[in-house]
Tab-separated table of C-alpha atoms in Angstrom:
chain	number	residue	atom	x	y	z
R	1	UNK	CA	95.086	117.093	140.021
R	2	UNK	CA	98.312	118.061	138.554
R	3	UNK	CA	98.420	121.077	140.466
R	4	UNK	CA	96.936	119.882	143.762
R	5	UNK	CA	99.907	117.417	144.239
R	6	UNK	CA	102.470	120.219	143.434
R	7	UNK	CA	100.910	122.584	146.029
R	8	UNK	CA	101.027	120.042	149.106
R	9	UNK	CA	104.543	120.197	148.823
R	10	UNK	CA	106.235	122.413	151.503
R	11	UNK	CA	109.127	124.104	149.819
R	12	UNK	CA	109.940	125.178	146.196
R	13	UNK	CA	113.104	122.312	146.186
R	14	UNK	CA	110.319	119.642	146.956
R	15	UNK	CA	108.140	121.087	144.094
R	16	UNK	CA	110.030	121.008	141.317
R	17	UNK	CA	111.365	117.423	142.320
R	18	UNK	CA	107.684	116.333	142.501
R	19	UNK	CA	107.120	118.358	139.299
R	20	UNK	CA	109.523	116.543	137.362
R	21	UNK	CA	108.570	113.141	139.022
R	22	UNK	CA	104.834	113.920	137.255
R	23	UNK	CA	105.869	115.218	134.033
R	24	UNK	CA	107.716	111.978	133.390
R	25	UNK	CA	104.901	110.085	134.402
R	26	UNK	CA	102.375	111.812	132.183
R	27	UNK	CA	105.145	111.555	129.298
R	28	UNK	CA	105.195	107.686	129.636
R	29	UNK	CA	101.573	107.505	129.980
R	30	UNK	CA	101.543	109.863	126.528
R	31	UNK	CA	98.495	111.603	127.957
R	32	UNK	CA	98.338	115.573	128.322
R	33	UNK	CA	98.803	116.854	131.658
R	34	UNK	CA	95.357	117.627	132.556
R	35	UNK	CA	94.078	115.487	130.183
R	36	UNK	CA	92.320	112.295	131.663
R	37	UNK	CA	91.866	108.738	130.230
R	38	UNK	CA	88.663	109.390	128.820
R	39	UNK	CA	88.953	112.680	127.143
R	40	UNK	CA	91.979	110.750	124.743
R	41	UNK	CA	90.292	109.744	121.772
R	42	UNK	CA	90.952	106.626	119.904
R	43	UNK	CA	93.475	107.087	116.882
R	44	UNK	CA	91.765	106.773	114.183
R	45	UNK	CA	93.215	104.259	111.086
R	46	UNK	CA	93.827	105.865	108.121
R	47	UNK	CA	92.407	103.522	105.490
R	48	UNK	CA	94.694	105.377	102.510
R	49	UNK	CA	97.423	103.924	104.150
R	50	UNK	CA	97.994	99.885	104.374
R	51	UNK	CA	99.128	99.251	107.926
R	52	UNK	CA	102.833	98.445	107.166
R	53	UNK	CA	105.437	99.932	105.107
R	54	UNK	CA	105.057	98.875	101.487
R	55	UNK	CA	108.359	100.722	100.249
R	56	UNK	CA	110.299	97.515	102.136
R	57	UNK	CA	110.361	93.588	101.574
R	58	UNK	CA	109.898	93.284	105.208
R	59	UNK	CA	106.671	95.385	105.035
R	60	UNK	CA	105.456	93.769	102.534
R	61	UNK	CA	105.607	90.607	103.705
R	62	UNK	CA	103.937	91.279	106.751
R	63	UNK	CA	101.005	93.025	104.766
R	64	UNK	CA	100.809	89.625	102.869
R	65	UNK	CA	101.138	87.611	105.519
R	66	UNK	CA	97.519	89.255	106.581
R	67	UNK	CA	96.366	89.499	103.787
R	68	UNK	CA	97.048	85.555	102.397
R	69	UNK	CA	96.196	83.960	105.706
R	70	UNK	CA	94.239	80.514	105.112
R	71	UNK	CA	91.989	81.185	108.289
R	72	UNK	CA	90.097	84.267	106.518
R	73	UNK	CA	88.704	81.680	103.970
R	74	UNK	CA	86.703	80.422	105.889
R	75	UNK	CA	85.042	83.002	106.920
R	76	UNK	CA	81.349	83.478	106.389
R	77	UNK	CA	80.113	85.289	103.169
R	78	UNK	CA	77.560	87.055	106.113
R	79	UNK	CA	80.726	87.964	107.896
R	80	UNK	CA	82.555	89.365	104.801
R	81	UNK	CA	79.883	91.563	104.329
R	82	UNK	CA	79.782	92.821	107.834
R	83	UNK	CA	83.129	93.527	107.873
R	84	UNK	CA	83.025	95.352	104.895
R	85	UNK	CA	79.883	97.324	106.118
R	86	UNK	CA	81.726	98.265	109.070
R	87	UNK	CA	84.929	99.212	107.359
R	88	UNK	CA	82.572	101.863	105.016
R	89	UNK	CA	80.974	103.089	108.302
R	90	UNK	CA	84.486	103.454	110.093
R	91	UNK	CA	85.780	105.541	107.068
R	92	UNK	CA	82.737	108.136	107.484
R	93	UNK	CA	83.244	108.309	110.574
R	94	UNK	CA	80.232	106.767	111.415
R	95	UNK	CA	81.027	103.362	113.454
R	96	UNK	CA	79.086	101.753	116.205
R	97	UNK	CA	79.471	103.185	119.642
R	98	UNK	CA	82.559	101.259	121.285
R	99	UNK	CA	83.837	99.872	118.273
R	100	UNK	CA	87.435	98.976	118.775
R	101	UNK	CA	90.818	99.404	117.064
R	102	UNK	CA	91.305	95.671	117.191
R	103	UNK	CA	87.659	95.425	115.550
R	104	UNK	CA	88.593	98.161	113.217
R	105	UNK	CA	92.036	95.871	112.093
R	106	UNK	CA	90.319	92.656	112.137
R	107	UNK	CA	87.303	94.112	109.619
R	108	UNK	CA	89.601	95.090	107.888
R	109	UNK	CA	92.027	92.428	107.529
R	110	UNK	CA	88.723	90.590	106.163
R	111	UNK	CA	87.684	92.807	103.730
R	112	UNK	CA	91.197	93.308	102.041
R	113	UNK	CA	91.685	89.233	101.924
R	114	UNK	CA	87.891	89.077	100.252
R	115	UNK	CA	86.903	92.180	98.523
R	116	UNK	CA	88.813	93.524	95.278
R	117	UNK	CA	90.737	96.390	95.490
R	118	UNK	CA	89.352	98.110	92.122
R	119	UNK	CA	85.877	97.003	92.165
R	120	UNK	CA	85.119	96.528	95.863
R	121	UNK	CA	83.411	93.432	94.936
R	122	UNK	CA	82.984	89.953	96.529
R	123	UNK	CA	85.505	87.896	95.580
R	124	UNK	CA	84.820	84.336	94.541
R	125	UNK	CA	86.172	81.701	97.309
R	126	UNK	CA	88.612	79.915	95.325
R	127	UNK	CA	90.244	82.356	93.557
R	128	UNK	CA	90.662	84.815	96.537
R	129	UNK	CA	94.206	84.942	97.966
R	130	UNK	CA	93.355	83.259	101.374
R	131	UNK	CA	92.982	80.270	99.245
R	132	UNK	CA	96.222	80.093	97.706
R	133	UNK	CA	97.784	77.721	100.306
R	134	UNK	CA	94.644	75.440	100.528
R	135	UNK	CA	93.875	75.286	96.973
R	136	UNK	CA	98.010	75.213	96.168
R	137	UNK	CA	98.960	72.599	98.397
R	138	UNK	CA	96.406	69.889	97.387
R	139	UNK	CA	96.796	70.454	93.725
R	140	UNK	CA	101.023	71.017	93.718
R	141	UNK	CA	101.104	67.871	96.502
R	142	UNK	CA	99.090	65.923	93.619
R	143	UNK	CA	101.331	67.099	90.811
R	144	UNK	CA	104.454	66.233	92.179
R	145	UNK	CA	103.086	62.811	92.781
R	146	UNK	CA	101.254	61.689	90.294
R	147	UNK	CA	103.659	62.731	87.064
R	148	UNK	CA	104.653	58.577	86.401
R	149	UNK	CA	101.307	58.522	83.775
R	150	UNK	CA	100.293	60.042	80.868
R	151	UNK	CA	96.959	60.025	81.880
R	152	UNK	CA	97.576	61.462	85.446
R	153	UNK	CA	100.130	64.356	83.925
R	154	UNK	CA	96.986	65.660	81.902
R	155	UNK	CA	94.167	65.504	84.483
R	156	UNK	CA	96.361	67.167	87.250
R	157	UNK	CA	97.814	69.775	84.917
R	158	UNK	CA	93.808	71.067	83.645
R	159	UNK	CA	93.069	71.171	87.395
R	160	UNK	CA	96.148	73.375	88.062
R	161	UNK	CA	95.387	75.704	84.593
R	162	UNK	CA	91.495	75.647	85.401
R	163	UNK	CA	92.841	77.329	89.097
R	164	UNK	CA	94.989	79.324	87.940
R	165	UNK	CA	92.682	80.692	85.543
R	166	UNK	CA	89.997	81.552	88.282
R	167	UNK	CA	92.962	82.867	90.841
R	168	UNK	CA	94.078	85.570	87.583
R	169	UNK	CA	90.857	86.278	86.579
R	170	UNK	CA	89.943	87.093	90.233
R	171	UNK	CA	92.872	88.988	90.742
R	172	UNK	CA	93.344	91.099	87.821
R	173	UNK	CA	93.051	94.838	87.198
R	174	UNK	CA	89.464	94.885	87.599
R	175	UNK	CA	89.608	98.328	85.351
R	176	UNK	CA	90.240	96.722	82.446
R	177	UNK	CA	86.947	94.847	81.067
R	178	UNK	CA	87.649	91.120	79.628
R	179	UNK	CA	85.035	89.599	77.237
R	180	UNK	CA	84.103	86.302	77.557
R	181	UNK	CA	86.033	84.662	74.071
R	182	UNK	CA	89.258	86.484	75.683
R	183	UNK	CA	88.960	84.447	78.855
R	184	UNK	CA	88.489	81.176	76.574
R	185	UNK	CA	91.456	81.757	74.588
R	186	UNK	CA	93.602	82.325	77.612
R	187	UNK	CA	92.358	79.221	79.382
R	188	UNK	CA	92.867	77.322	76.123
R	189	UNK	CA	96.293	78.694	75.638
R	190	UNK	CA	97.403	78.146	79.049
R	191	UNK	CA	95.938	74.530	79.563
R	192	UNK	CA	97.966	73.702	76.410
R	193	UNK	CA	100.932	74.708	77.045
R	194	UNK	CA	101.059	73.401	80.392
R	195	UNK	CA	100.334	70.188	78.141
R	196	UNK	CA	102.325	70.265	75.463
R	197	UNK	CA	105.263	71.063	77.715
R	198	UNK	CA	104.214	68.753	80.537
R	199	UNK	CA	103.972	65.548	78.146
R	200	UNK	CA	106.740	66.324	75.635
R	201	UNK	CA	109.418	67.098	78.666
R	202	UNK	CA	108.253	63.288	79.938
R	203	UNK	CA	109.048	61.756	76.353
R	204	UNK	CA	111.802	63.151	75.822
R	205	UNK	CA	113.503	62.250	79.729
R	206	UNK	CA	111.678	59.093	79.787
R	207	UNK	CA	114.728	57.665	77.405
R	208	UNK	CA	117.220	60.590	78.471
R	209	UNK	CA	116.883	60.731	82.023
R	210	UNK	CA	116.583	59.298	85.480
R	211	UNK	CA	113.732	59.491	87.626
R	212	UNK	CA	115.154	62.959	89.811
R	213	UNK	CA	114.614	64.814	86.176
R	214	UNK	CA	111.663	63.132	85.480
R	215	UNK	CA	109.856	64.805	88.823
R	216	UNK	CA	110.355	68.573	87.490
R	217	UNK	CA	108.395	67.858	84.562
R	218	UNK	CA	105.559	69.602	86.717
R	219	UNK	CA	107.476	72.782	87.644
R	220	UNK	CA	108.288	73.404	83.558
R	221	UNK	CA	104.944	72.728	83.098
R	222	UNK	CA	103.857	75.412	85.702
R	223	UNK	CA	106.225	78.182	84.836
R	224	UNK	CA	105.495	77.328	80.935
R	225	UNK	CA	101.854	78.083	81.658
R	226	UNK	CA	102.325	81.246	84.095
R	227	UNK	CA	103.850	82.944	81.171
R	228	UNK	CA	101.115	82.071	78.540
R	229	UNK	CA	97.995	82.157	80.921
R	230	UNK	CA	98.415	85.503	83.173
R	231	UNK	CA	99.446	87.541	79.649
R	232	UNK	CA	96.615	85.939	77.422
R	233	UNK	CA	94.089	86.341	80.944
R	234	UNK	CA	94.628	90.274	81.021
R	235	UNK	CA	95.285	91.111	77.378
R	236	UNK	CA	93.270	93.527	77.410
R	237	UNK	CA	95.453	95.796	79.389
R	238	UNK	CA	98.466	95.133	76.904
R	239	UNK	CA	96.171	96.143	74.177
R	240	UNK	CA	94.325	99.218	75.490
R	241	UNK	CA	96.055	100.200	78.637
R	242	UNK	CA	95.418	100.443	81.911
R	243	UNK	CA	94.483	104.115	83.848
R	244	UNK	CA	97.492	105.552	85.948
R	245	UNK	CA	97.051	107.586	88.726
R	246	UNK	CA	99.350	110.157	90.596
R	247	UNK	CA	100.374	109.653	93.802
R	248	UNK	CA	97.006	111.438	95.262
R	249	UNK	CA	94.913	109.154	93.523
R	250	UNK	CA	93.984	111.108	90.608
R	251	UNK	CA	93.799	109.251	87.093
R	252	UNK	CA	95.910	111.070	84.813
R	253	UNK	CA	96.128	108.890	81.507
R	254	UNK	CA	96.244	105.138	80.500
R	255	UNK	CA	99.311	103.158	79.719
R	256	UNK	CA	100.297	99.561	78.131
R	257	UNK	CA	103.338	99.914	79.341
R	258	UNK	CA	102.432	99.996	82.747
R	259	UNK	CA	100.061	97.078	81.861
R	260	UNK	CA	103.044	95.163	80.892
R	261	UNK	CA	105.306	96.058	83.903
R	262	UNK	CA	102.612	95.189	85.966
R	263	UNK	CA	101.780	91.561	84.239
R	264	UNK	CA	105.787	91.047	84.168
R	265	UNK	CA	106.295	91.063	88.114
R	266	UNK	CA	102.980	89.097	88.597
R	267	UNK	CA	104.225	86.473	86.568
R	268	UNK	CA	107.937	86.476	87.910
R	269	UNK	CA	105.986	86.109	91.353
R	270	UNK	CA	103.687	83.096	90.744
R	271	UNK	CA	106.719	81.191	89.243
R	272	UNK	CA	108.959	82.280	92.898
R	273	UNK	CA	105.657	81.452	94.560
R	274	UNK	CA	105.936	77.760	93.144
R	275	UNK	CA	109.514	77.073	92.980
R	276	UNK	CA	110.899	76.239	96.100
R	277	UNK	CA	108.250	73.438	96.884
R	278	UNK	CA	108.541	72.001	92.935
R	279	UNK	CA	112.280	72.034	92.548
R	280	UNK	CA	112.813	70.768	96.744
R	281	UNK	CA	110.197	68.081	97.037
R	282	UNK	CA	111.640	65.839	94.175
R	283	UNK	CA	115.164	65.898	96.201
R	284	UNK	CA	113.458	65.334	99.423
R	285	UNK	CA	111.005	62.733	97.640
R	286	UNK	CA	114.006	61.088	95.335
R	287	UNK	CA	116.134	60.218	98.913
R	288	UNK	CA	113.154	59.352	100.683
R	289	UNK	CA	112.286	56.644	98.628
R	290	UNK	CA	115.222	55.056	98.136
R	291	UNK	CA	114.697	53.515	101.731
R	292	UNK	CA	112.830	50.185	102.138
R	293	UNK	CA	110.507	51.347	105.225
R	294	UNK	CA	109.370	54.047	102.512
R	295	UNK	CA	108.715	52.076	99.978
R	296	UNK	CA	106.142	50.304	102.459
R	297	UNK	CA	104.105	53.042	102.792
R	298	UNK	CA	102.970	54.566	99.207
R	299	UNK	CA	99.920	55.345	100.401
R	300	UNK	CA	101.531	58.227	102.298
R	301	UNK	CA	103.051	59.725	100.202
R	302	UNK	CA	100.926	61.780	98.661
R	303	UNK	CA	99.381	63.211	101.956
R	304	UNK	CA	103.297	63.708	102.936
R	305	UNK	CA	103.998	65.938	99.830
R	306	UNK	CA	100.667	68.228	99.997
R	307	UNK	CA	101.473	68.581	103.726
R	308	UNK	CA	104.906	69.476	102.802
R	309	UNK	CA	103.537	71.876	99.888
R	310	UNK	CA	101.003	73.689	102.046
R	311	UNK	CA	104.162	74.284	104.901
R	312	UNK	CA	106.380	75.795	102.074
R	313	UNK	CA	102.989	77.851	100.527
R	314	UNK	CA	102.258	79.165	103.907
R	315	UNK	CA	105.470	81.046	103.501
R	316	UNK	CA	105.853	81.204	100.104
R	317	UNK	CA	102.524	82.908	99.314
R	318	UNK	CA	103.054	86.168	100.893
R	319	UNK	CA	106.895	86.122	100.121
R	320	UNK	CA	106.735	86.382	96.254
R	321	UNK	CA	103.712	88.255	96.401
R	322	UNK	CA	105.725	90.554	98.512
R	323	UNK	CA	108.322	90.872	95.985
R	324	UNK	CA	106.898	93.964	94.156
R	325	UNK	CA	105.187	96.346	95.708
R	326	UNK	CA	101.464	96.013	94.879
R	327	UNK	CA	101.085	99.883	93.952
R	328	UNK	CA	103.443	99.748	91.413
R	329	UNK	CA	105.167	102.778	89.407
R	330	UNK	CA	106.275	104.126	86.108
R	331	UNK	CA	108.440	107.007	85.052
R	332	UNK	CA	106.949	109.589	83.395
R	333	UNK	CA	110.128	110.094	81.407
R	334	UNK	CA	109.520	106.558	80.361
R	335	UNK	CA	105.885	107.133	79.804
R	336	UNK	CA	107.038	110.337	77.564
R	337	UNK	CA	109.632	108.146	75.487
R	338	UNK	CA	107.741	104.961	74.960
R	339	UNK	CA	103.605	106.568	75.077
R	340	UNK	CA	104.036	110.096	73.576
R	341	UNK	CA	100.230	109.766	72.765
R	342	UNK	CA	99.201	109.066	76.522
R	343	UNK	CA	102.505	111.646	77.797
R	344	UNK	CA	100.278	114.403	75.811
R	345	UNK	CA	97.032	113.671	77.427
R	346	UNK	CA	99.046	113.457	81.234
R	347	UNK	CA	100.255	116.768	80.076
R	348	UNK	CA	96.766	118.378	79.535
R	349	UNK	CA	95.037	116.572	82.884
R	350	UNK	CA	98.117	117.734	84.848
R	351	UNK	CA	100.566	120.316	83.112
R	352	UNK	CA	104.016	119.283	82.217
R	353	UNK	CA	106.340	118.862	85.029
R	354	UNK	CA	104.045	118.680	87.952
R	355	UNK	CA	104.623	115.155	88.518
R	356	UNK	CA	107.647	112.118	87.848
R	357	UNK	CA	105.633	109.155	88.328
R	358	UNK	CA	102.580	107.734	88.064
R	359	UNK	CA	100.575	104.675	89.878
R	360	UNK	CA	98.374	101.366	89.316
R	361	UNK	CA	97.616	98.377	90.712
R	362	UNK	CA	99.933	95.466	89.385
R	363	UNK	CA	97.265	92.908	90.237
R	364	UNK	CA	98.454	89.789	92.360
């Protein structure tokens, strides 16, 4: 066709002005010259590869914001499977006829949000990601509110530590087996130091403090437990290591070290990921009810903070989950100065020298 149109004009100035005119157009159009619409096959997603940058915040973020979004939970269990069925097909190449990219994304979009990255299993519902800002919002709303009573500070803090529990458990390093008395301990351990920090923060302000210090009681309580419960949940990472990979995929040797890296950032994230709604509600809360036509209507107030909450999580979620890369990395200098033992056995898988880092899965 190409050709046809460049021979109908009459002289060789006309020609290469009509040549050039075409050229550009096929350019835009990114097709071949010659090439038609249907002989350009679909670009094929490389499933290796998430579908943003991860070595940026911004990246990140957006992969989160996929990843973490509340509509994916409710999602059929019949659906998850589907998705994931078509995602296997897709990578070998075997998809149904006129499957499309958007299909392709979306599949997979549901399968990453349900499906764990280690095992490839199912996911339970409340402990998946997508659940964070439904599950978060209704518990954190109820926190923040009811924190007056003894009685309310325990119940609300076990629901939060019996969530929490399920969301690390679901979440963890799913290479790294945990029996069934480690789990107990951790849930235990957690649960009571949410307690013991919860109630002896509100004894100790109850005579010491006004009411605005008297409303973070929950956070301390929160960020007491993250650093007890996610450690004591995956201990046995920190005690046996957890396998590192290089940067084909290849596992190379096991580490604690990057266990503990790994457990650090996840805990420095769930504590960002609860912050700004624990520590700017009670402002917004301590103003608000210092005026008379708020004071009318208790009743609301409660709905008013977990609607607040689950605005705040929607962002939140993905942000501090966004703040470490979820492929995290270790020196293998480090490795070599801190893990001689597992440096020798890198050494005999790979050679010495041959690579600088090495890779895992932080959890989330």
């Amino acid at each position: 066709m190409y050709i046809r149109l460049i021979s109908l004009c009459r002289d060789v100035q006309s020609k290469l002005f009509a040549s050039s005119i075409l050229s550009r157009f096929f350019k835009t159009c990114e097709l071949p010259i010659g090439d038609s619409l249907q002989d350009k096959k679909m670009q094929r997603i490389d499933f290796s590869q998430p579908k943003w940058d991860q070595s940026t915040f911004s990246g990140r973020l957006k992969h989160f914001f996929w990843v973490t979004d509340p509509r994916s939970c409710v999602v059929s269990s019949e659906q998850l499977y589907e998705a994931k069925t078509l995602v296997e097909k897709y990578k070998n190449h075997r998809e149904p006829p006129g499957t499309t990219t958007e299909q392709v994304w979306y599949a997979r979009k549901l399968y990453e949000s349900a499906f764990h990255p280690d095992s490839g299993e199912l996911q339970n519902f409340c402990g998946r990601m997508s659940f964070q800002v439904p599950g978060g919002m209704l518990i954190t709303g109820f926190m923040l509110q009811f924190y007056r009573t003894v009685p309310a500070v325990v119940f609300w803090q076990w629901v939060n530590q019996s969530f929490n529990a399920l969301v690390n458990y679901t979440n963890r390093n799913a290479k790294s087996e945990v029996s069934s008395t480690q789990l107990g301990v951790a849930y235990v351990s957690a649960t009571t130091s949410a307690l013991v920090t919860a109630l002896g923060l509100k004894t100790f302000l109850e005579k010491r403090a006004g009411s605005l210090l008297q409303r973070y009681v929950p956070f301390a309580a929160v960020a007491a437990a993250n650093c007890v419960n996610i450690p004591l949940m995956r201990q046995s990472e920190l005690i046996n290591g957890i396998v590192v990979y290089d940067e084909n995929g290849n596992a190379v040797t096991e580490s604690r070290l990057a266990a503990a890296k790994g457990i650090t950032q996840v805990v420095i994230s769930r504590i960002a990921m609860a912050a700004p709604g624990m520590t700017l509600l009670p402002l917004v809360m301590e103003k608000l009810e210092s005026y008379s036509w708020m004071q009318r209507i208790k009743f609301l107030h409660a709905p008013f903070q977990i609607v607040a909450c689950g605005a705040i999580l929607t962002f939140m979620t993905p942000a501090a989950c966004a703040l470490f890369p979820q492929r995290c990395s270790l020196d293998v200098s480090t490795l070599a100065r801190f893990e001689p033992e597992q440096y020798e056995k890198l050494k005999k898988t790979v050679g010495e020298g041959s690579i600088s880092k090495v890779y895992f899965n932080k959890g989330l």
